[in-house]
Amino acid sequence: MDKDTVLIVEDDSALNEMLRFVLDRNGFRAMQAEDAQTADLCISSRIPDLVLLDWMLPGASGIDYARKLKSHPLTADIPIIMVTARGEEEDKIRGLDHGADDYVTKPFSNNELMARIRAAIRRTKPQKSGEAVTFGNIRIDPDSFTLEISGRLVEIGTKEFLLLYLFLRKPGRVYNRAHLLDRIWGKDSYIDERTVDVYIRRLRTILEKYDHSSLIKTVRGVGYRAAAN
C-alpha cells in the first residue's frame, strides 16, 4: 500500500527534520522544503496528500503560499495545516480564510498533529455517498464527483462539494455547525466551528457565478440550509 505523502514547508531546519522524523515513524512519506520556491519544486515531482505549512517563511509568506495552492486546480484540494507560533483567534481566522484547512499552534503535541494529519487526509478521500441529485438546473453526482449547472461542469473543492451535496439531498433542512462538522470533517476532527462559515462563504462564491447566490440560506442563531425549490 502506497504511503500518504506530506510536504513540510518550514524554514527552521531543526523543526523541519523533527517533523520528517515523526512523519516517517507514523507511516507517512515526507517531502521537505524551506520556502515556497522549493515547495513548488517538490510538488512538480509529486503531488502531496497534505501540506504542513509554516506561516513565517522567507520570501512569500505561508499565507500567500496557501492562497497560491488553493487557486491552482492541481493543488486546490490538497489539505493545508498551518503550523505557526501565531495563536491569536484573528490569525487563525485569517489563515482559514486564505486557504488553510486546519491550524496548529507551536509548541504542539506530536500525537495531536499526527491525528489532525490523518483526519485531514481521510476527509479528502470521501466515499461514494449516494445517488446523483438534481435541483433545478443543478446536478451533483457523488459517484463521479462532478457538479454541473445548466449542463456546464463546475470546478469545486472537496469540502464545498460535500456541503452542497448534503444540503441538496434535503432542501429546507437546517444543519447546525456542529452537525456539518461531524458530517463533512468527521467526528474526530479538531476543526473549530468557524471553519464551517469559511467554507460556506467559499461555496456561496462559487454558486454566485451561476446565479445561485441565494441558494444557501443562513438560519440566524442555528446554522444553514438550502432554499427549497
Short mmCIF file of C-alpha atoms in Angstrom, two decimals:
data_model
loop_
_atom_site.label_atom_id
_atom_site.label_comp_id
_atom_site.label_asym_id
_atom_site.label_seq_id
_atom_site.Cartn_x
_atom_site.Cartn_y
_atom_site.Cartn_z
CA MET A 1 0.00 0.00 0.00
CA ASP A 2 1.44 3.37 -1.04
CA LYS A 3 2.21 5.76 1.80
CA ASP A 4 0.44 9.11 2.04
CA THR A 5 2.84 11.95 1.27
CA VAL A 6 3.15 15.06 3.44
CA LEU A 7 5.04 18.13 2.21
CA ILE A 8 6.72 20.02 5.07
CA VAL A 9 7.29 23.71 4.30
CA GLU A 10 9.29 25.02 7.26
CA ASP A 11 12.40 27.20 7.28
CA ASP A 12 13.52 26.10 10.77
CA SER A 13 15.79 23.21 9.77
CA ALA A 14 15.63 21.53 13.19
CA LEU A 15 11.82 21.59 13.27
CA ASN A 16 11.65 20.51 9.63
CA GLU A 17 13.83 17.49 10.37
CA MET A 18 11.87 16.66 13.54
CA LEU A 19 8.62 16.71 11.58
CA ARG A 20 10.14 14.45 8.92
CA PHE A 21 11.23 12.01 11.63
CA VAL A 22 7.77 11.95 13.28
CA LEU A 23 6.02 11.51 9.94
CA ASP A 24 8.33 8.66 9.00
CA ARG A 25 7.69 6.88 12.29
CA ASN A 26 3.94 7.22 11.74
CA GLY A 27 3.97 5.66 8.29
CA PHE A 28 3.99 8.75 6.06
CA ARG A 29 6.34 9.72 3.25
CA ALA A 30 7.78 13.20 3.85
CA MET A 31 8.98 15.81 1.38
CA GLN A 32 10.89 18.77 2.78
CA ALA A 33 11.11 22.40 1.72
CA GLU A 34 12.35 25.53 3.45
CA ASP A 35 10.45 28.05 1.33
CA ALA A 36 7.69 28.37 -1.26
CA GLN A 37 10.02 28.06 -4.24
CA THR A 38 11.45 24.75 -3.01
CA ALA A 39 7.94 23.57 -2.17
CA ASP A 40 6.91 24.20 -5.80
CA LEU A 41 9.79 22.00 -6.96
CA CYS A 42 8.65 19.22 -4.62
CA ILE A 43 5.06 19.45 -5.88
CA SER A 44 6.24 19.35 -9.50
CA SER A 45 7.77 15.94 -8.80
CA ARG A 46 4.94 14.53 -6.67
CA ILE A 47 1.55 15.91 -5.61
CA PRO A 48 1.39 15.54 -1.81
CA ASP A 49 -1.64 14.32 0.11
CA LEU A 50 -1.22 17.14 2.64
CA VAL A 51 0.93 20.24 3.23
CA LEU A 52 2.30 21.28 6.63
CA LEU A 53 2.92 24.97 6.15
CA ASP A 54 4.73 27.45 8.38
CA TRP A 55 3.23 30.95 8.48
CA MET A 56 6.55 32.81 8.54
CA LEU A 57 8.69 31.85 5.54
CA PRO A 58 11.48 33.63 3.65
CA GLY A 59 10.15 35.28 0.53
CA ALA A 60 6.44 34.51 0.17
CA SER A 61 4.63 34.03 3.49
CA GLY A 62 2.76 30.85 4.33
CA ILE A 63 -0.50 32.76 3.92
CA ASP A 64 0.49 33.82 0.39
CA TYR A 65 1.57 30.29 -0.48
CA ALA A 66 -1.64 28.75 0.86
CA ARG A 67 -3.62 31.14 -1.34
CA LYS A 68 -1.50 30.15 -4.34
CA LEU A 69 -2.03 26.43 -3.75
CA LYS A 70 -5.79 26.83 -3.37
CA SER A 71 -6.03 28.88 -6.58
CA HIS A 72 -4.42 26.22 -8.79
CA PRO A 73 -6.59 23.28 -9.99
CA LEU A 74 -3.83 20.71 -9.41
CA THR A 75 -3.37 21.66 -5.77
CA ALA A 76 -6.70 23.24 -4.79
CA ASP A 77 -7.94 20.17 -2.92
CA ILE A 78 -4.73 19.40 -1.03
CA PRO A 79 -5.44 19.96 2.69
CA ILE A 80 -3.17 22.51 4.33
CA ILE A 81 -2.35 22.53 8.03
CA MET A 82 -0.81 25.81 9.08
CA VAL A 83 1.90 25.34 11.72
CA THR A 84 2.71 28.62 13.43
CA ALA A 85 3.52 30.44 16.65
CA ARG A 86 0.72 32.92 15.90
CA GLY A 87 -2.10 31.77 18.15
CA GLU A 88 -4.50 34.70 18.24
CA GLU A 89 -8.06 34.00 17.08
CA GLU A 90 -7.86 36.64 14.34
CA ASP A 91 -4.72 34.96 12.99
CA LYS A 92 -6.48 31.59 12.88
CA ILE A 93 -9.45 33.08 11.05
CA ARG A 94 -7.14 34.83 8.60
CA GLY A 95 -5.30 31.56 7.94
CA LEU A 96 -8.55 29.68 7.33
CA ASP A 97 -9.87 32.46 5.10
CA HIS A 98 -6.75 32.27 2.94
CA GLY A 99 -6.78 28.54 2.33
CA ALA A 100 -5.65 26.67 5.44
CA ASP A 101 -7.85 23.72 6.38
CA ASP A 102 -6.54 23.45 9.93
CA TYR A 103 -4.31 25.40 12.27
CA VAL A 104 -1.73 24.13 14.79
CA THR A 105 -0.02 26.50 17.21
CA LYS A 106 3.58 25.99 18.28
CA PRO A 107 4.52 24.32 20.56
CA PHE A 108 2.28 21.36 19.71
CA SER A 109 1.85 17.72 20.64
CA ASN A 110 3.23 15.34 18.01
CA ASN A 111 0.39 12.90 18.70
CA GLU A 112 -2.22 15.61 18.19
CA LEU A 113 -0.54 16.77 14.99
CA MET A 114 -0.50 13.22 13.59
CA ALA A 115 -4.18 12.82 14.48
CA ARG A 116 -5.00 16.03 12.65
CA ILE A 117 -2.98 14.95 9.61
CA ARG A 118 -4.74 11.57 9.44
CA ALA A 119 -8.16 13.20 9.85
CA ALA A 120 -7.44 15.81 7.15
CA ILE A 121 -6.27 13.18 4.66
CA ARG A 122 -9.31 10.99 5.33
CA ARG A 123 -11.56 13.94 4.59
CA THR A 124 -10.04 14.35 1.13
CA LYS A 125 -10.88 10.77 0.22
CA PRO A 126 -14.66 10.72 0.59
CA GLN A 127 -16.51 7.50 -0.04
CA LYS A 128 -19.24 7.30 -2.66
CA SER A 129 -22.19 8.65 -0.76
CA GLY A 130 -25.32 8.04 -2.79
CA GLU A 131 -27.24 8.83 -5.93
CA ALA A 132 -26.94 11.94 -8.06
CA VAL A 133 -29.21 14.82 -7.03
CA THR A 134 -30.91 17.25 -9.41
CA PHE A 135 -32.08 20.60 -8.06
CA GLY A 136 -33.38 22.95 -10.72
CA ASN A 137 -30.53 23.34 -13.21
CA ILE A 138 -28.01 21.87 -10.74
CA ARG A 139 -26.89 18.26 -10.94
CA ILE A 140 -24.45 16.89 -8.38
CA ASP A 141 -23.14 13.32 -8.60
CA PRO A 142 -21.08 11.84 -5.74
CA ASP A 143 -20.04 8.76 -7.73
CA SER A 144 -18.25 10.78 -10.41
CA PHE A 145 -17.66 13.68 -8.00
CA THR A 146 -18.99 16.18 -10.52
CA LEU A 147 -21.14 19.29 -10.26
CA GLU A 148 -22.99 20.59 -13.31
CA ILE A 149 -25.03 23.79 -13.54
CA SER A 150 -27.04 24.30 -16.73
CA GLY A 151 -25.03 21.47 -18.26
CA ARG A 152 -21.67 23.15 -17.54
CA LEU A 153 -19.07 21.39 -15.42
CA VAL A 154 -18.23 23.46 -12.34
CA GLU A 155 -14.86 23.37 -10.58
CA ILE A 156 -15.40 22.95 -6.85
CA GLY A 157 -13.30 21.89 -3.87
CA THR A 158 -13.91 18.64 -2.00
CA LYS A 159 -15.49 20.07 1.14
CA GLU A 160 -17.59 22.60 -0.78
CA PHE A 161 -18.85 19.70 -2.92
CA LEU A 162 -19.74 17.61 0.12
CA LEU A 163 -21.53 20.54 1.77
CA LEU A 164 -23.59 21.26 -1.34
CA TYR A 165 -24.48 17.58 -1.78
CA LEU A 166 -25.62 17.37 1.84
CA PHE A 167 -27.78 20.49 1.50
CA LEU A 168 -29.35 19.48 -1.81
CA ARG A 169 -30.26 15.97 -0.69
CA LYS A 170 -32.73 17.55 1.76
CA PRO A 171 -33.55 21.12 0.70
CA GLY A 172 -35.04 23.16 3.51
CA ARG A 173 -33.50 21.07 6.29
CA VAL A 174 -31.46 23.17 8.72
CA TYR A 175 -28.00 21.94 9.71
CA ASN A 176 -26.16 23.49 12.63
CA ARG A 177 -22.40 23.96 12.54
CA ALA A 178 -21.66 21.05 14.85
CA HIS A 179 -23.63 18.67 12.63
CA LEU A 180 -21.89 19.95 9.50
CA LEU A 181 -18.50 19.45 11.16
CA ASP A 182 -19.41 15.86 12.04
CA ARG A 183 -20.73 15.07 8.55
CA ILE A 184 -18.08 16.80 6.44
CA TRP A 185 -14.96 16.92 8.60
CA GLY A 186 -15.59 13.86 10.78
CA LYS A 187 -16.36 13.29 14.44
CA ASP A 188 -12.67 13.02 15.30
CA SER A 189 -11.92 16.42 13.77
CA TYR A 190 -10.24 19.15 15.78
CA ILE A 191 -11.62 21.82 13.47
CA ASP A 192 -13.29 24.84 15.03
CA GLU A 193 -16.93 25.56 14.14
CA ARG A 194 -15.86 28.85 12.49
CA THR A 195 -14.32 26.73 9.74
CA VAL A 196 -17.86 25.89 8.58
CA ASP A 197 -18.53 29.59 7.98
CA VAL A 198 -15.34 29.88 5.90
CA TYR A 199 -16.37 27.02 3.61
CA ILE A 200 -19.96 28.23 3.35
CA ARG A 201 -18.57 31.55 2.08
CA ARG A 202 -16.43 29.68 -0.46
CA LEU A 203 -19.44 27.65 -1.60
CA ARG A 204 -21.57 30.77 -1.97
CA THR A 205 -18.82 32.44 -4.02
CA ILE A 206 -18.92 29.51 -6.46
CA LEU A 207 -22.72 29.50 -6.66
CA GLU A 208 -22.91 33.27 -7.19
CA LYS A 209 -21.09 32.86 -10.51
CA TYR A 210 -24.04 30.76 -11.72
CA ASP A 211 -26.86 32.97 -10.40
CA HIS A 212 -27.45 30.90 -7.29
CA SER A 213 -26.34 33.49 -4.75
CA SER A 214 -29.38 32.86 -2.55
CA LEU A 215 -29.30 29.06 -2.62
CA ILE A 216 -27.58 28.58 0.76
CA LYS A 217 -29.53 30.36 3.46
CA THR A 218 -28.31 31.39 6.89
CA VAL A 219 -30.72 30.50 9.70
CA ARG A 220 -29.79 33.04 12.34
CA GLY A 221 -28.67 31.51 15.60
CA VAL A 222 -28.95 27.96 14.20
CA GLY A 223 -26.95 27.20 11.05
CA TYR A 224 -27.56 26.80 7.32
CA ARG A 225 -30.00 25.26 4.85
CA ALA A 226 -30.62 25.08 1.12
CA ALA A 227 -33.56 27.10 -0.12
CA ALA A 228 -36.50 24.88 -1.05
CA ASN A 229 -37.14 24.64 -4.81
#
